[in-house]
Tab-separated table of C-alpha atoms in Angstrom:
chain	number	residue	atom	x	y	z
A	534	UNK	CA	58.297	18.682	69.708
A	535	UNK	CA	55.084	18.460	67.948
A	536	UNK	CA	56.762	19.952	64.582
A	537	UNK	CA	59.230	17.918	65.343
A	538	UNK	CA	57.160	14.685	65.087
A	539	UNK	CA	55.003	16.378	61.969
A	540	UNK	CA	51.867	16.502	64.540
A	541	UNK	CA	49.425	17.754	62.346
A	542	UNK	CA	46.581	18.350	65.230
A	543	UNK	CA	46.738	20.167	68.678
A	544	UNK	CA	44.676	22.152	70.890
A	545	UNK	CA	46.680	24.699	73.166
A	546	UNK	CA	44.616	24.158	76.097
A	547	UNK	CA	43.755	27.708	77.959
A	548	UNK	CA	47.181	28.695	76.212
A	549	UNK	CA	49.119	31.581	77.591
A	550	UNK	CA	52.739	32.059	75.791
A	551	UNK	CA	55.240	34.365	73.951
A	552	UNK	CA	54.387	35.719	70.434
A	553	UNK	CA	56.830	33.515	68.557
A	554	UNK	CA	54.831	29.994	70.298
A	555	UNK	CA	51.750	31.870	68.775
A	556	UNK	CA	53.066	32.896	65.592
A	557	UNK	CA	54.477	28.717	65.486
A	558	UNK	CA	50.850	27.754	66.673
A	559	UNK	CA	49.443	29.461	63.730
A	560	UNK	CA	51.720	28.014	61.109
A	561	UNK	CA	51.286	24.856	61.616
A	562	UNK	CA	47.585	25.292	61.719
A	563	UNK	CA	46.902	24.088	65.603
A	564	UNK	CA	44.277	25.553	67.586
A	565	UNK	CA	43.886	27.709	70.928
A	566	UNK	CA	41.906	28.105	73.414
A	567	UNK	CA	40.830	31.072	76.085
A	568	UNK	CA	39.076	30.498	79.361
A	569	UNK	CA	37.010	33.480	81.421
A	570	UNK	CA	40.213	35.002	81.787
A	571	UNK	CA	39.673	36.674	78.484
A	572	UNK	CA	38.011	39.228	80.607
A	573	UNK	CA	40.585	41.118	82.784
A	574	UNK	CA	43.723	39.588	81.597
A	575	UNK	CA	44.936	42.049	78.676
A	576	UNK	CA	47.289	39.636	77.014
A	577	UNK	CA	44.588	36.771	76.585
A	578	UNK	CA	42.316	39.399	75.859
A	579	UNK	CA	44.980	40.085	72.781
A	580	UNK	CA	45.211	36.518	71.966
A	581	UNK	CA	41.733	35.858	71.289
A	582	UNK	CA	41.548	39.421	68.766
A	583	UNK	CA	44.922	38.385	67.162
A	584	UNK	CA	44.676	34.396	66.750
A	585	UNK	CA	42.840	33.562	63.510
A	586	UNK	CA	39.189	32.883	64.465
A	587	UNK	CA	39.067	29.691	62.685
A	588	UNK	CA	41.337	28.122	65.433
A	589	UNK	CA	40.039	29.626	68.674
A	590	UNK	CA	37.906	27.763	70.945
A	591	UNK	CA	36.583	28.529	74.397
A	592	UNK	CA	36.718	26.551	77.931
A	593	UNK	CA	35.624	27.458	81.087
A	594	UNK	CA	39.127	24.879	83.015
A	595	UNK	CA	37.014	24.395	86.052
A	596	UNK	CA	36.890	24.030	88.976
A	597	UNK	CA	39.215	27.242	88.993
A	598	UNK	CA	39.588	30.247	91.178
A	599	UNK	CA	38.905	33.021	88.108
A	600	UNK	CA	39.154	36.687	89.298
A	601	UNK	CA	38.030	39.868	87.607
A	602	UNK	CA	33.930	39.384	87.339
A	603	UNK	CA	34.268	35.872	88.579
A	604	UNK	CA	35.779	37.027	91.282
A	605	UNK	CA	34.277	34.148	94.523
A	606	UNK	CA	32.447	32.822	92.013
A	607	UNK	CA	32.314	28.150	90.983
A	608	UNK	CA	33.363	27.995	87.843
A	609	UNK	CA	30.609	26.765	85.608
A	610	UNK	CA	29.780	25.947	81.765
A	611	UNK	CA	27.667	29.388	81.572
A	612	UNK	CA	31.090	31.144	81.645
A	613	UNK	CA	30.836	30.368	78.579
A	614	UNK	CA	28.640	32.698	76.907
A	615	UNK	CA	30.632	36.183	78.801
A	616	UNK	CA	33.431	34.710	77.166
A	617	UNK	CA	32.010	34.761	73.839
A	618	UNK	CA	30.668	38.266	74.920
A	619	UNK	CA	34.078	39.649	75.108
A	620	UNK	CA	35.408	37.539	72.209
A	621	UNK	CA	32.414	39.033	70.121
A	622	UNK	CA	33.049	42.873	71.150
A	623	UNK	CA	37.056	43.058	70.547
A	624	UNK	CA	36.825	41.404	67.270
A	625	UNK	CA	33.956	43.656	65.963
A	626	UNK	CA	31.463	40.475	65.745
A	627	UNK	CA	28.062	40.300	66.868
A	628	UNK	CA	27.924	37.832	69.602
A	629	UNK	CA	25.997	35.134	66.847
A	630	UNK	CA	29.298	35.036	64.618
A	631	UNK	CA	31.714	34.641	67.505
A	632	UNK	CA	30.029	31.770	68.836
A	633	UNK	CA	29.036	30.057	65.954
A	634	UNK	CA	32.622	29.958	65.246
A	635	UNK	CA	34.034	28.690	68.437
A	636	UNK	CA	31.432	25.881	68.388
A	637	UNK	CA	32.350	24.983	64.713
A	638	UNK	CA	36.015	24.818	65.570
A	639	UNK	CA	35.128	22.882	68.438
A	640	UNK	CA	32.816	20.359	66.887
A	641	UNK	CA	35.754	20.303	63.604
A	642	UNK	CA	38.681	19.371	66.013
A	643	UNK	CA	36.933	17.098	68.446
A	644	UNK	CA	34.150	15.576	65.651
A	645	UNK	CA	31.274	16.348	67.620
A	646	UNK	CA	27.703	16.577	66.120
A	647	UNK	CA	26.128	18.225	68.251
A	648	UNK	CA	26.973	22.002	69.369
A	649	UNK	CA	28.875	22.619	72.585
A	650	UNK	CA	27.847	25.911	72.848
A	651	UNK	CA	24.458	24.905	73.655
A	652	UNK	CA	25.127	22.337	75.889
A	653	UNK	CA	26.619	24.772	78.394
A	654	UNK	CA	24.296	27.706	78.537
């Protein structure tokens, strides 16, 4: 629908789908993003290492019952930064570069100023 209707800006909130909606997402230049799940979930693990890093940005979708290390755990902003963690070691970045670029994509789609990054950790 959103090709369809020549949407030219979207943000696949804590997106889980097939390869061809990712390879589709990618074409038309729309954005992702990956929530704590990125931790124990292999195929959102593969998502954020495939999905061009200039369109990935990070949530934390709470309040949400997250397993793996979160496991009983509120979900809070902090997530955040274990997210980036495991962003940062599968894509061969230090953990500097991988948020740096999930808060610029961030700030570029929603025109923020200031960076959300820090505002949750």
């Amino acid at each position: 629908m959103l090709e369809r209707y020549s949407i030219r800006k979207a943000h696949f909130h804590w997106f889980k789908g097939s390869s061809y909606a990712v390879t589709r997402i990618v074409r038309n230049g729309y954005y992702v993003s990956v929530t704590p799940d990125v931790l124990y979930e292999p195929e959102i693990r593969e998502l954020a290492v495939v999905f061009p890093l200039d369109r990935l940005m990070i949530e934390t979708d709470g309040p949400w019952p997250f397993e793996g290390p979160f496991a009983g755990k509120q979900t809070e902003p902090g997530m955040v930064r274990e997210v980036i963690r495991e962003i940062a070691l599968h894509r061969g970045l230090d953990e500097g570069e991988a948020a740096e670029a999930v808060s610029d994509n961030s700030k570029i789609f929603y025109g923020w100023n200031s960076d959300p990054i820090e505002r949750c950790i």
